[in-house]
Amino acid sequence: MRIQKIVLFISFLIGTSLYSQKQFVFFGSYNWDKGSEAVYVYELDNKTGKLTKVASSSDVINPGYITVSSDGKYIYASSDAKTPNYGTVSSFAFDAEKKSLTFLNQQKTGGENPVYVNVDKSGKWLINATYNQATISVFPLLDNGKIDSIAQHFKFTEGSGVNPKRQEKAHTHSVVFSPDSKTVLFADLGADQILQYPFDASQNPPLIKNKSTFINTKPGSGPRHITFSKNGKLVYSIEELAGMISVYDFSDSNLKEIQRIATHPDKITEGFESSDVHISPDGKFLYATNRGKENNIAIFKVLNDGKLESIGYKKTGGKHPRTFAIDETGKFIIVTNVISQDVTVFKRNLETGMLKKVGKPVKIKNVTCVKIKMY
């Protein structure tokens, strides 16, 4: 009886701590011209899931993808621009106490249409991938959060796929660090490849190009986004063009496919536009978004061997769910619906993985990306 009381008391303390901490939600949006709001900050109510706007910035154009440093002090955005060599990455400082967002600086990526940006765990390096020209750019980060000039730049001029409309050439679409920060994976939607680079944050430049490798995915699959399991032994890649998720064993730091599973019911046979993929903090469930005809979240149970079992779907309530994020408590999922220009909050059932919509959608013009950070 005494042990049960102690367990209950510890659970109470953990729950109280989570509720006392603040969670902020960061959104990027297409504003098309400088002068209108582009990056937004909302506070997430840890009990109700309600979003309250606290800050915004109009200092950048079309921040289609954003990321947050591991300490939460800095926000980085890649600005979509279909003008050759015009794409940029920008930095912002965020003060959680003052709830303020301050633009710091901007650098050109050397590639057209930046679609993904990520920061390593040490906070020393930022890596960007551009879609139209298939480039990777690596930037040192200064102690004050500003982005320094490019340290590494790769351009992929070869590679194509079987889909003539979408895979006429290479299209790098995401940049993902392994949990131990020793590897970076890049999804190439155009060439049906996942590129793998060793990474050493203590070296300049940090990507070890002469030891890079790649694997070919299924023809016409179009790998888009990637997520690792918490222990780094499994990799899940969502395939935009095929509407599939490929599961890879990564226990020996080499990708080996062990499963490929659809993100849609069998009755849907074409028009796939799968977009984003994330695992719940407890590692028990995986979620994936589908745009196009479906506009939903596919829900999977993660089995003991890391493979997936489809257990349901949930309509997002909007159109074109481009990205989503799971909060650090695991209680909420927040989805950005670009075409309907709104954000939907769902509460997760921690036992079953199922989702229930919370409140009314929050209107954010041309919203594209979401990240959540606990402070």
Coordinates of C-alpha atoms in Angstrom, one line a residue:
M1 CA 0.0 0.0 0.0
R2 CA 2.8 2.3 0.9
I3 CA 4.6 1.7 -2.4
Q4 CA 1.4 2.5 -4.3
K5 CA 1.1 5.8 -2.4
I6 CA 4.7 6.7 -3.3
V7 CA 4.1 5.9 -7.0
L8 CA 1.0 8.0 -7.0
F9 CA 2.9 10.9 -5.3
I10 CA 5.7 10.7 -7.9
S11 CA 3.2 10.7 -10.7
F12 CA 1.5 13.7 -9.2
L13 CA 4.8 15.6 -9.0
I14 CA 5.7 14.7 -12.6
G15 CA 2.2 15.8 -13.8
T16 CA 2.4 19.0 -11.8
S17 CA 5.8 19.8 -13.2
L18 CA 4.6 19.3 -16.8
Y19 CA 1.7 21.5 -16.3
S20 CA 3.8 24.3 -14.6
Q21 CA 6.2 24.4 -17.6
K22 CA 5.2 26.5 -20.6
Q23 CA 4.9 25.1 -24.1
F24 CA 5.2 27.4 -27.1
V25 CA 4.2 26.6 -30.6
F26 CA 6.0 28.2 -33.6
F27 CA 4.4 28.5 -37.1
G28 CA 5.8 29.5 -40.4
S29 CA 3.5 30.8 -43.2
Y30 CA 3.6 32.0 -46.8
N31 CA 3.3 35.7 -46.7
W32 CA 4.6 36.3 -50.3
D33 CA 5.9 39.8 -49.5
K34 CA 7.8 41.3 -46.7
G35 CA 5.7 43.4 -44.4
S36 CA 3.0 40.9 -43.5
E37 CA 3.2 38.4 -40.7
A38 CA 5.2 35.3 -41.5
V39 CA 6.5 33.6 -38.3
Y40 CA 4.0 33.2 -35.4
V41 CA 4.4 32.2 -31.8
Y42 CA 1.5 30.8 -29.7
E43 CA 1.4 29.5 -26.2
L44 CA -0.2 26.0 -25.7
D45 CA -2.4 25.4 -22.7
N46 CA -1.1 22.1 -21.3
K47 CA -4.5 21.2 -19.9
T48 CA -7.0 22.3 -22.6
G49 CA -4.9 22.4 -25.8
K50 CA -5.9 26.0 -26.4
L51 CA -3.6 28.2 -28.5
T52 CA -3.0 31.8 -27.6
K53 CA -1.0 34.1 -29.9
V54 CA 1.9 35.9 -28.1
A55 CA 4.3 37.1 -30.9
S56 CA 4.9 37.3 -34.6
S57 CA 7.4 38.6 -37.1
S58 CA 7.2 40.0 -40.6
D59 CA 10.9 40.2 -41.2
V60 CA 11.1 37.3 -43.7
I61 CA 9.4 36.0 -46.8
N62 CA 7.7 32.6 -47.1
P63 CA 9.2 30.7 -44.2
G64 CA 7.9 27.4 -45.4
Y65 CA 9.8 25.4 -42.8
I66 CA 11.1 26.3 -39.4
T67 CA 13.1 24.6 -36.6
V68 CA 13.9 25.3 -32.9
S69 CA 17.3 25.0 -31.3
S70 CA 17.6 22.4 -28.6
D71 CA 17.8 25.1 -25.8
G72 CA 14.7 26.9 -27.3
K73 CA 16.5 30.2 -27.6
Y74 CA 16.6 30.4 -31.3
I75 CA 14.2 29.8 -34.2
Y76 CA 15.5 29.2 -37.7
A77 CA 13.4 29.4 -40.9
S78 CA 14.0 28.5 -44.6
S79 CA 12.3 30.8 -47.0
D80 CA 10.8 29.2 -50.1
A81 CA 11.6 31.2 -53.2
K82 CA 11.5 29.8 -56.7
T83 CA 14.1 32.3 -58.0
P84 CA 17.5 30.8 -58.7
N85 CA 20.1 31.3 -56.0
Y86 CA 17.7 33.4 -54.0
G87 CA 16.6 31.0 -51.2
T88 CA 17.5 32.1 -47.7
V89 CA 17.7 30.9 -44.1
S90 CA 16.9 33.2 -41.2
S91 CA 17.5 33.3 -37.5
F92 CA 15.3 34.7 -34.7
A93 CA 15.8 34.9 -30.9
F94 CA 13.0 33.8 -28.7
D95 CA 12.6 35.0 -25.1
A96 CA 10.2 32.7 -23.3
E97 CA 9.8 34.9 -20.3
K98 CA 9.1 38.1 -22.3
K99 CA 7.3 36.1 -25.0
S100 CA 9.2 38.1 -27.6
L101 CA 10.5 37.1 -31.1
T102 CA 13.4 39.1 -32.5
F103 CA 14.9 38.8 -36.0
L104 CA 18.7 38.3 -36.0
N105 CA 20.0 37.8 -39.5
Q106 CA 19.7 36.0 -42.8
Q107 CA 22.0 34.1 -45.2
K108 CA 21.5 32.9 -48.8
T109 CA 21.4 29.1 -49.3
G110 CA 22.9 29.1 -52.8
G111 CA 19.9 27.0 -54.0
E112 CA 16.4 27.5 -55.2
N113 CA 13.3 26.8 -53.0
P114 CA 14.7 25.8 -49.5
V115 CA 12.1 23.4 -48.1
Y116 CA 13.7 22.1 -44.9
V117 CA 16.1 23.4 -42.2
N118 CA 17.4 21.6 -39.1
V119 CA 19.9 22.3 -36.3
D120 CA 22.2 19.8 -34.6
K121 CA 21.9 19.0 -30.9
S122 CA 25.0 21.0 -30.0
G123 CA 23.5 24.2 -31.6
K124 CA 26.7 24.7 -33.6
W125 CA 25.4 23.8 -37.1
L126 CA 22.4 24.5 -39.3
I127 CA 21.7 22.4 -42.4
N128 CA 19.3 23.3 -45.2
A129 CA 18.0 21.4 -48.1
T130 CA 16.6 23.0 -51.3
Y131 CA 14.1 21.3 -53.6
N132 CA 14.2 22.9 -57.0
Q133 CA 18.0 22.8 -57.4
A134 CA 18.7 19.8 -55.0
T135 CA 21.3 21.4 -52.8
I136 CA 22.5 20.9 -49.2
S137 CA 24.0 23.9 -47.4
V138 CA 25.7 23.8 -44.0
F139 CA 26.1 26.9 -41.9
P140 CA 28.0 27.5 -38.7
L141 CA 25.9 29.1 -35.9
L142 CA 27.4 31.8 -33.8
D143 CA 27.0 32.0 -30.0
N144 CA 24.4 34.8 -30.3
G145 CA 22.3 32.6 -32.5
K146 CA 23.1 34.3 -35.8
I147 CA 23.9 32.3 -38.9
D148 CA 27.4 32.5 -40.3
S149 CA 28.3 32.1 -44.0
I150 CA 28.2 28.7 -45.7
A151 CA 30.8 26.2 -44.6
Q152 CA 29.7 23.4 -47.0
H153 CA 27.6 23.3 -50.1
F154 CA 26.6 20.2 -52.2
K155 CA 24.6 20.3 -55.4
F156 CA 23.1 17.2 -56.9
T157 CA 23.0 17.4 -60.6
E158 CA 22.3 13.7 -61.3
G159 CA 19.4 11.5 -60.4
S160 CA 15.8 11.2 -61.5
G161 CA 12.8 8.9 -61.0
V162 CA 10.1 7.2 -63.0
N163 CA 7.5 10.0 -62.4
P164 CA 8.2 12.5 -65.3
K165 CA 6.2 15.3 -63.6
R166 CA 7.7 15.1 -60.2
Q167 CA 11.0 13.2 -60.6
E168 CA 12.6 14.8 -63.7
K169 CA 15.7 15.5 -61.5
A170 CA 16.9 15.3 -57.9
H171 CA 14.8 17.1 -55.3
T172 CA 16.2 17.0 -51.7
H173 CA 13.3 17.4 -49.3
S174 CA 14.4 16.9 -45.7
V175 CA 17.4 16.9 -43.3
V176 CA 17.2 14.7 -40.2
F177 CA 19.8 14.1 -37.5
S178 CA 20.1 10.8 -35.8
P179 CA 19.5 10.9 -32.0
D180 CA 23.2 10.6 -31.3
S181 CA 24.0 13.4 -33.9
K182 CA 26.5 11.2 -35.7
T183 CA 24.5 10.8 -38.9
V184 CA 22.4 13.0 -41.1
L185 CA 19.9 11.6 -43.5
F186 CA 18.6 13.5 -46.5
A187 CA 15.4 12.3 -48.4
D188 CA 15.7 12.9 -52.2
L189 CA 12.1 12.8 -53.6
G190 CA 13.2 13.2 -57.2
A191 CA 15.9 10.5 -57.3
D192 CA 14.1 8.0 -55.0
Q193 CA 17.1 7.9 -52.6
I194 CA 17.9 8.4 -49.0
L195 CA 21.4 9.9 -48.6
Q196 CA 23.5 9.2 -45.5
Y197 CA 26.3 11.4 -44.3
P198 CA 28.5 10.9 -41.2
F199 CA 28.4 14.1 -39.0
D200 CA 30.9 15.4 -36.6
A201 CA 29.9 18.7 -34.8
S202 CA 33.5 19.2 -33.7
Q203 CA 34.9 19.4 -37.2
N204 CA 34.7 22.2 -39.8
P205 CA 33.1 21.3 -42.1
P206 CA 31.0 18.7 -40.1
L207 CA 29.6 16.5 -42.9
I208 CA 32.1 13.9 -44.0
K209 CA 31.4 13.7 -47.7
N210 CA 33.9 11.1 -48.7
K211 CA 32.2 8.6 -46.4
S212 CA 28.6 9.3 -47.6
T213 CA 26.4 6.5 -48.8
F214 CA 22.9 6.2 -50.2
I215 CA 20.1 3.7 -50.7
N216 CA 17.6 3.5 -53.5
T217 CA 14.0 3.5 -52.4
K218 CA 11.2 1.9 -54.4
P219 CA 10.9 3.5 -57.9
G220 CA 8.3 6.3 -57.9
S221 CA 8.1 6.3 -54.1
G222 CA 9.3 9.9 -53.6
P223 CA 10.7 9.9 -50.0
R224 CA 9.8 13.2 -48.4
H225 CA 10.3 13.3 -44.6
I226 CA 12.1 11.0 -42.1
T227 CA 11.9 10.3 -38.4
F228 CA 14.1 8.2 -36.1
S229 CA 13.0 6.0 -33.2
K230 CA 14.1 7.4 -29.8
N231 CA 17.0 4.9 -29.5
G232 CA 18.1 5.6 -33.1
K233 CA 17.8 2.0 -34.2
L234 CA 14.9 2.5 -36.5
V235 CA 14.1 4.9 -39.3
Y236 CA 10.7 5.7 -40.8
S237 CA 10.4 7.5 -44.1
I238 CA 7.1 8.8 -45.6
E239 CA 6.9 8.5 -49.3
E240 CA 4.9 11.4 -50.8
L241 CA 4.3 9.9 -54.3
A242 CA 3.5 6.4 -53.3
G243 CA 1.5 7.1 -50.1
M244 CA 3.7 4.6 -48.1
I245 CA 5.9 4.5 -45.1
S246 CA 9.1 2.5 -45.3
V247 CA 10.6 1.2 -42.1
Y248 CA 14.3 0.6 -41.9
D249 CA 16.5 -1.1 -39.4
F250 CA 19.4 1.2 -38.5
S251 CA 20.9 -0.7 -35.6
D252 CA 24.3 -1.0 -37.3
S253 CA 24.1 2.5 -38.8
N254 CA 23.1 1.2 -42.2
L255 CA 19.6 1.4 -43.6
K256 CA 17.9 -2.0 -44.2
E257 CA 14.2 -2.0 -45.2
I258 CA 12.1 -4.3 -43.0
Q259 CA 8.6 -3.1 -43.9
R260 CA 6.6 -1.0 -46.3
I261 CA 3.1 -0.1 -45.3
A262 CA 0.4 2.2 -46.8
T263 CA -0.7 5.4 -45.2
H264 CA -4.2 5.1 -46.7
P265 CA -7.0 2.5 -47.0
D266 CA -6.8 -0.1 -49.8
K267 CA -9.7 1.6 -51.7
I268 CA -7.5 4.6 -52.4
T269 CA -5.3 3.7 -55.3
E270 CA -3.9 7.0 -56.7
G271 CA -3.4 10.7 -56.1
F272 CA -1.3 10.2 -53.0
E273 CA 0.2 13.3 -51.3
S274 CA 1.6 12.0 -48.1
S275 CA 3.5 14.7 -46.2
D276 CA 4.8 14.3 -42.7
V277 CA 5.6 11.7 -40.1
H278 CA 6.4 11.6 -36.3
I279 CA 6.5 9.2 -33.4
S280 CA 4.8 9.8 -30.1
P281 CA 7.2 10.6 -27.2
D282 CA 6.6 7.2 -25.6
G283 CA 7.5 5.5 -28.9
K284 CA 4.2 3.5 -29.0
F285 CA 2.5 5.2 -31.9
L286 CA 3.4 6.7 -35.2
Y287 CA 1.4 9.3 -37.1
A288 CA 1.5 10.4 -40.7
T289 CA -0.4 13.1 -42.6
N290 CA -2.0 12.7 -46.1
R291 CA -3.0 15.7 -48.2
G292 CA -4.9 15.5 -51.6
K293 CA -8.0 13.4 -51.5
E294 CA -7.6 12.3 -47.9
N295 CA -6.7 15.3 -45.7
N296 CA -6.2 13.0 -42.7
I297 CA -3.8 11.6 -40.1
A298 CA -3.0 7.9 -40.4
I299 CA -2.4 6.3 -37.0
F300 CA -0.1 3.3 -36.5
K301 CA 0.8 1.2 -33.5
V302 CA 4.6 0.6 -33.2
L303 CA 5.1 -3.1 -32.6
N304 CA 7.9 -4.6 -30.5
D305 CA 10.1 -5.2 -33.5
G306 CA 9.6 -1.6 -34.8
K307 CA 7.2 -2.5 -37.5
L308 CA 3.9 -0.7 -37.9
E309 CA 0.3 -1.8 -37.6
S310 CA -2.4 0.5 -39.0
I311 CA -5.1 1.2 -36.4
G312 CA -7.1 4.1 -37.8
Y313 CA -7.4 7.5 -39.5
K314 CA -8.6 10.9 -38.4
K315 CA -9.7 13.8 -40.7
T316 CA -7.8 17.0 -40.0
G317 CA -10.8 19.1 -40.5
G318 CA -8.9 21.2 -43.0
K319 CA -7.3 21.0 -46.4
H320 CA -3.7 20.1 -47.3
P321 CA -2.1 19.1 -43.9
R322 CA 1.5 19.9 -44.8
T323 CA 3.2 19.4 -41.4
F324 CA 2.3 18.5 -37.8
A325 CA 4.0 18.3 -34.4
I326 CA 3.4 16.3 -31.2
D327 CA 4.0 18.3 -28.0
E328 CA 6.6 17.1 -25.5
T329 CA 4.0 15.7 -23.0
G330 CA 2.6 13.6 -25.8
K331 CA -0.9 14.9 -25.1
F332 CA -1.5 17.0 -28.2
I333 CA -1.0 16.9 -32.0
I334 CA -1.1 20.2 -33.9
V335 CA -1.6 20.1 -37.6
T336 CA -1.1 22.9 -40.2
N337 CA -3.7 22.9 -43.1
V338 CA -2.2 25.2 -45.8
I339 CA -5.1 25.5 -48.3
S340 CA -7.8 26.0 -45.6
Q341 CA -5.4 28.3 -43.8
D342 CA -6.0 27.0 -40.3
V343 CA -4.5 24.9 -37.5
T344 CA -6.2 22.0 -35.9
V345 CA -5.3 20.8 -32.3
F346 CA -6.0 17.1 -31.4
K347 CA -5.8 15.5 -28.0
R348 CA -4.2 12.1 -27.9
N349 CA -5.4 9.1 -26.0
L350 CA -2.1 8.0 -24.5
E351 CA -3.3 4.4 -24.2
T352 CA -5.0 3.8 -27.6
G353 CA -3.2 6.5 -29.7
M354 CA -6.6 7.7 -31.0
L355 CA -7.2 11.5 -31.6
K356 CA -10.0 13.9 -30.6
K357 CA -10.3 17.4 -32.0
V358 CA -9.9 20.2 -29.4
G359 CA -11.9 23.4 -29.9
K360 CA -12.2 25.3 -33.1
P361 CA -9.5 25.5 -35.8
V362 CA -7.2 28.5 -35.4
K363 CA -7.0 30.7 -38.5
I364 CA -3.4 31.5 -39.7
K365 CA -3.0 32.7 -43.2
N366 CA -1.2 30.3 -45.5
V367 CA 0.2 28.4 -42.5
T368 CA 2.9 25.9 -43.6
C369 CA 4.9 24.5 -40.7
V370 CA 4.7 23.9 -36.9
K371 CA 7.1 23.1 -34.1
I372 CA 6.5 22.8 -30.4
K373 CA 9.0 23.4 -27.5
M374 CA 8.6 23.2 -23.7
Y375 CA 10.3 25.8 -21.5

